[in-house]
Amino acid sequence: QVQLAESGGGLVQARGSLKLSCAAKGSETVLRFNDMGWYRQAPGSQRELVATITENGIANYADSVKGRFTISRDNAKNTVSLQMNSLQPEDTDVYYCNVDATLLGNSRYYYWGQGTQVTVSS
């Protein structure tokens, strides 16, 4: 099983920056972490993809954040980070860390963090 610890959310002025970090801690049943990523969700809405990154470092971004956000990961530490620059009020949301993990027996599951609030003031 996997536990995700998120940090870095908070309040920032427009045009400012924040960095979100997520540390994945797996039990001994976890063989590896595959894709990792960040999603965001508004009340009453479906969670929306922000960025994902493969274990080999290939990144994919939502069009709304391209050029402003950068996702990275440290496979030695099992962490994934999201550097958010040029933040806009429209980026205000709850951000969730997500990991795709392979378990013993080659089972594969997605795990979610508890969510961290990002608020951008105008």
Coordinates of N, CA and C in Angstrom, one line a residue:
Q1 N 0.8 -1.2 0.0 CA 0.0 0.0 0.0 C 0.9 1.2 0.0
V2 N 0.3 2.4 -0.4 CA 1.0 3.6 -0.5 C 0.4 4.7 0.2
Q3 N 1.2 5.5 0.9 CA 0.8 6.8 1.6 C 1.5 7.9 0.9
L4 N 0.8 9.0 0.6 CA 1.3 10.2 0.0 C 1.2 11.4 0.9
A5 N 2.4 12.0 1.1 CA 2.4 13.2 2.0 C 2.7 14.4 1.1
E6 N 1.7 15.3 1.0 CA 1.8 16.5 0.2 C 2.2 17.7 1.0
S7 N 3.0 18.7 0.4 CA 3.3 19.9 1.1 C 3.5 21.0 0.0
G8 N 3.6 22.2 0.5 CA 3.9 23.3 -0.4 C 2.7 24.2 -0.7
G9 N 1.5 23.8 -0.5 CA 0.3 24.6 -0.8 C 0.3 25.9 0.1
G10 N -0.5 26.8 -0.3 CA -0.7 28.0 0.5 C -1.3 29.2 -0.3
L11 N -1.1 30.4 0.2 CA -1.6 31.6 -0.4 C -0.5 32.4 -1.0
V12 N -0.7 32.8 -2.2 CA 0.3 33.6 -3.0 C -0.3 34.6 -3.8
Q13 N 0.4 35.7 -4.1 CA -0.1 36.7 -5.0 C 0.0 36.3 -6.4
A14 N -0.9 36.9 -7.3 CA -0.8 36.7 -8.7 C 0.6 37.0 -9.2
R15 N 1.0 36.2 -10.2 CA 2.4 36.3 -10.8 C 3.4 35.7 -9.9
G16 N 3.1 35.2 -8.7 CA 4.0 34.6 -7.8 C 4.2 33.1 -8.1
S17 N 5.0 32.5 -7.2 CA 5.3 31.1 -7.4 C 5.1 30.2 -6.2
L18 N 4.8 29.0 -6.4 CA 4.8 28.0 -5.3 C 5.3 26.7 -5.8
K19 N 5.8 25.9 -4.9 CA 6.3 24.5 -5.3 C 5.6 23.5 -4.4
L20 N 4.9 22.6 -5.1 CA 4.3 21.5 -4.4 C 5.2 20.3 -4.4
S21 N 5.2 19.5 -3.3 CA 6.0 18.3 -3.2 C 5.2 17.2 -2.7
C22 N 5.5 16.0 -3.1 CA 4.7 14.8 -2.7 C 5.7 13.7 -2.5
A23 N 5.7 13.1 -1.3 CA 6.6 12.0 -0.9 C 5.8 10.8 -0.8
A24 N 6.1 9.8 -1.6 CA 5.4 8.5 -1.6 C 6.1 7.5 -0.8
K25 N 5.4 6.9 0.1 CA 6.0 5.8 1.0 C 5.2 4.6 0.8
G26 N 5.8 3.6 0.3 CA 5.1 2.3 0.0 C 5.5 1.2 1.0
S27 N 4.6 0.3 1.2 CA 4.9 -0.9 2.0 C 5.8 -1.8 1.2
E28 N 6.3 -2.9 1.8 CA 7.1 -3.8 1.1 C 6.4 -4.6 0.0
T29 N 5.1 -4.4 -0.1 CA 4.4 -5.0 -1.2 C 4.5 -4.2 -2.5
V30 N 5.0 -3.0 -2.4 CA 5.1 -2.1 -3.6 C 6.4 -2.4 -4.3
L31 N 6.3 -2.7 -5.6 CA 7.5 -3.0 -6.4 C 8.1 -1.8 -7.0
R32 N 7.3 -0.9 -7.5 CA 7.8 0.3 -8.1 C 6.7 1.3 -8.3
F33 N 7.1 2.6 -8.5 CA 6.2 3.6 -8.8 C 6.3 3.9 -10.3
N34 N 5.2 3.9 -11.0 CA 5.2 4.1 -12.4 C 4.9 5.6 -12.7
D35 N 3.9 6.0 -13.4 CA 3.6 7.4 -13.6 C 3.3 8.1 -12.3
M36 N 3.7 9.3 -12.1 CA 3.3 10.1 -11.0 C 2.8 11.5 -11.5
G37 N 1.9 12.1 -10.8 CA 1.4 13.4 -11.3 C 0.6 14.2 -10.3
W38 N 0.1 15.3 -10.8 CA -0.7 16.2 -10.0 C -2.0 16.5 -10.7
Y39 N -3.1 16.5 -10.0 CA -4.4 16.9 -10.4 C -5.0 18.0 -9.6
R40 N -6.0 18.6 -10.0 CA -6.7 19.6 -9.2 C -8.2 19.5 -9.4
Q41 N -8.9 20.0 -8.4 CA -10.4 19.8 -8.4 C -11.1 21.0 -7.7
A42 N -12.1 21.4 -8.4 CA -13.0 22.5 -7.8 C -14.2 21.8 -7.2
P43 N -14.8 22.4 -6.2 CA -16.0 21.8 -5.6 C -17.1 21.4 -6.6
G44 N -17.6 20.2 -6.5 CA -18.6 19.7 -7.4 C -18.1 19.3 -8.8
S45 N -16.8 19.3 -9.0 CA -16.3 19.0 -10.4 C -15.4 17.8 -10.3
Q46 N -15.2 17.2 -11.5 CA -14.2 16.1 -11.6 C -12.8 16.6 -11.5
R47 N -12.0 15.8 -10.9 CA -10.5 16.1 -10.9 C -10.0 16.2 -12.3
E48 N -9.1 17.2 -12.4 CA -8.6 17.6 -13.7 C -7.0 17.4 -13.7
L49 N -6.6 16.8 -14.8 CA -5.1 16.5 -14.9 C -4.4 17.9 -15.0
V50 N -3.3 18.0 -14.3 CA -2.4 19.2 -14.4 C -1.2 18.8 -15.1
A51 N -0.5 17.7 -14.6 CA 0.8 17.3 -15.1 C 1.1 15.9 -14.7
T52 N 1.7 15.1 -15.5 CA 2.1 13.7 -15.2 C 3.6 13.6 -15.6
I53 N 4.3 12.6 -15.1 CA 5.6 12.3 -15.5 C 5.9 10.8 -15.3
T54 N 6.5 10.2 -16.3 CA 6.8 8.8 -16.3 C 8.0 8.6 -15.4
E55 N 8.3 7.3 -15.1 CA 9.5 7.0 -14.3 C 10.8 7.3 -15.1
N56 N 10.7 7.5 -16.4 CA 11.9 7.9 -17.2 C 11.9 9.4 -17.4
G57 N 11.0 10.2 -16.8 CA 11.1 11.6 -16.9 C 10.4 12.3 -18.0
I58 N 9.5 11.6 -18.7 CA 8.7 12.2 -19.8 C 7.5 12.8 -19.2
A59 N 7.3 14.1 -19.4 CA 6.3 14.9 -18.8 C 5.2 15.2 -19.8
N60 N 4.0 15.4 -19.2 CA 2.8 15.8 -20.0 C 2.0 16.8 -19.2
Y61 N 1.6 17.9 -19.8 CA 1.0 19.0 -19.1 C -0.4 19.3 -19.7
A62 N -1.3 19.8 -18.9 CA -2.5 20.4 -19.4 C -2.2 21.7 -20.2
D63 N -3.0 22.0 -21.2 CA -2.7 23.2 -22.0 C -2.7 24.4 -21.1
S64 N -3.5 24.5 -20.1 CA -3.6 25.7 -19.3 C -2.4 26.0 -18.5
V65 N -1.5 25.0 -18.3 CA -0.3 25.3 -17.5 C 1.0 25.2 -18.2
K66 N 0.9 24.8 -19.5 CA 2.2 24.7 -20.3 C 2.9 26.0 -20.3
G67 N 4.2 25.9 -20.1 CA 5.1 27.1 -20.0 C 5.2 27.7 -18.7
R68 N 4.3 27.4 -17.8 CA 4.3 28.0 -16.4 C 4.6 27.0 -15.3
F69 N 4.2 25.7 -15.5 CA 4.4 24.7 -14.5 C 5.5 23.7 -15.0
T70 N 6.2 23.2 -14.0 CA 7.2 22.2 -14.4 C 7.1 21.0 -13.4
I71 N 6.9 19.8 -13.8 CA 6.9 18.7 -13.0 C 8.2 17.9 -13.0
S72 N 8.6 17.4 -11.9 CA 9.9 16.6 -11.8 C 9.7 15.5 -10.8
R73 N 10.6 14.6 -10.8 CA 10.6 13.5 -9.8 C 12.0 13.1 -9.4
D74 N 12.1 12.5 -8.3 CA 13.4 12.0 -7.8 C 13.1 10.5 -7.4
N75 N 13.5 9.6 -8.3 CA 13.2 8.2 -8.1 C 13.9 7.6 -6.9
A76 N 15.1 8.2 -6.5 CA 15.8 7.7 -5.3 C 15.0 8.0 -4.1
K77 N 14.3 9.1 -4.0 CA 13.6 9.5 -2.9 C 12.1 9.3 -3.0
N78 N 11.6 8.8 -4.1 CA 10.2 8.6 -4.4 C 9.4 9.8 -4.1
T79 N 9.8 10.9 -4.7 CA 9.1 12.2 -4.6 C 8.8 12.7 -6.0
V80 N 7.7 13.5 -6.1 CA 7.3 14.2 -7.3 C 7.0 15.6 -6.9
S81 N 7.4 16.6 -7.7 CA 7.3 18.0 -7.3 C 6.6 18.7 -8.5
L82 N 6.0 19.8 -8.2 CA 5.4 20.7 -9.2 C 5.8 22.1 -8.9
Q83 N 6.6 22.7 -9.7 CA 7.0 24.1 -9.6 C 6.0 24.9 -10.4
M84 N 5.3 25.8 -9.8 CA 4.3 26.6 -10.4 C 4.7 28.1 -10.4
N85 N 4.9 28.6 -11.6 CA 5.3 30.0 -11.8 C 4.2 30.7 -12.5
S86 N 4.3 32.1 -12.4 CA 3.3 32.9 -13.0 C 1.9 32.5 -12.7
L87 N 1.7 32.3 -11.4 CA 0.4 31.8 -10.9 C -0.7 32.9 -11.2
Q88 N -1.9 32.4 -11.5 CA -3.1 33.2 -11.8 C -4.2 32.8 -10.8
P89 N -5.1 33.8 -10.6 CA -6.3 33.4 -9.7 C -7.0 32.1 -10.2
E90 N -7.0 31.9 -11.5 CA -7.7 30.7 -12.1 C -7.0 29.4 -11.6
D91 N -5.8 29.5 -11.1 CA -5.1 28.3 -10.6 C -5.5 27.9 -9.2
T92 N -6.3 28.7 -8.6 CA -6.8 28.4 -7.2 C -7.6 27.2 -7.3
D93 N -7.2 26.2 -6.4 CA -7.9 24.9 -6.4 C -7.3 24.1 -5.3
V94 N -7.8 22.9 -5.1 CA -7.2 21.9 -4.3 C -6.4 21.0 -5.2
Y95 N -5.1 20.8 -4.9 CA -4.3 20.0 -5.8 C -4.0 18.6 -5.1
Y96 N -4.0 17.6 -5.9 CA -3.9 16.2 -5.4 C -2.7 15.5 -6.1
C97 N -1.9 14.9 -5.3 CA -0.8 14.1 -5.8 C -1.4 12.7 -6.1
N98 N -0.9 12.1 -7.2 CA -1.3 10.8 -7.7 C -0.1 9.9 -8.1
V99 N -0.2 8.7 -7.7 CA 0.9 7.7 -8.1 C 0.2 6.5 -8.6
D100 N 0.9 5.9 -9.7 CA 0.5 4.6 -10.2 C 1.6 3.6 -9.8
A101 N 1.2 2.7 -8.9 CA 2.1 1.8 -8.3 C 1.9 0.3 -8.8
T102 N 2.9 -0.4 -8.9 CA 2.9 -1.8 -9.2 C 3.2 -2.6 -7.9
L103 N 2.3 -3.5 -7.5 CA 2.4 -4.3 -6.3 C 2.9 -5.7 -6.6
L104 N 3.2 -6.4 -5.5 CA 3.5 -7.8 -5.6 C 2.4 -8.5 -6.3
G105 N 2.8 -9.5 -7.2 CA 1.8 -10.1 -8.0 C 1.4 -9.4 -9.3
N106 N 2.1 -8.3 -9.5 CA 1.9 -7.4 -10.7 C 0.5 -6.8 -10.7
S107 N -0.1 -6.6 -9.6 CA -1.2 -5.7 -9.4 C -0.8 -4.3 -9.6
R108 N -1.7 -3.5 -10.1 CA -1.4 -2.1 -10.4 C -2.6 -1.2 -9.9
Y109 N -2.3 -0.2 -9.1 CA -3.3 0.6 -8.5 C -2.9 2.1 -8.5
Y110 N -3.9 3.0 -8.5 CA -3.6 4.4 -8.4 C -3.9 4.8 -6.9
Y111 N -3.1 5.7 -6.4 CA -3.2 6.2 -5.1 C -3.3 7.7 -5.1
W112 N -4.0 8.3 -4.1 CA -4.2 9.8 -4.1 C -3.8 10.3 -2.8
G113 N -3.2 11.5 -2.8 CA -3.0 12.3 -1.6 C -4.2 12.9 -1.1
Q114 N -4.1 13.5 0.1 CA -5.3 14.1 0.7 C -5.7 15.4 0.1
G115 N -4.9 16.0 -0.6 CA -5.1 17.3 -1.3 C -4.5 18.5 -0.5
T116 N -4.0 19.4 -1.2 CA -3.4 20.6 -0.6 C -4.0 21.9 -1.3
Q117 N -4.4 22.9 -0.5 CA -5.1 24.0 -1.1 C -4.0 25.0 -1.6
V118 N -4.3 25.5 -2.8 CA -3.5 26.5 -3.5 C -4.5 27.7 -3.7
T119 N -4.1 28.9 -3.2 CA -5.0 30.0 -3.4 C -4.1 31.2 -3.9
V120 N -4.5 31.7 -5.1 CA -3.8 32.8 -5.7 C -4.7 34.0 -5.7
S121 N -4.3 35.1 -5.0 CA -5.0 36.3 -4.9 C -4.7 37.3 -6.0
S122 N -5.6 38.1 -6.4 CA -5.4 39.1 -7.4 C -5.2 40.5 -6.9

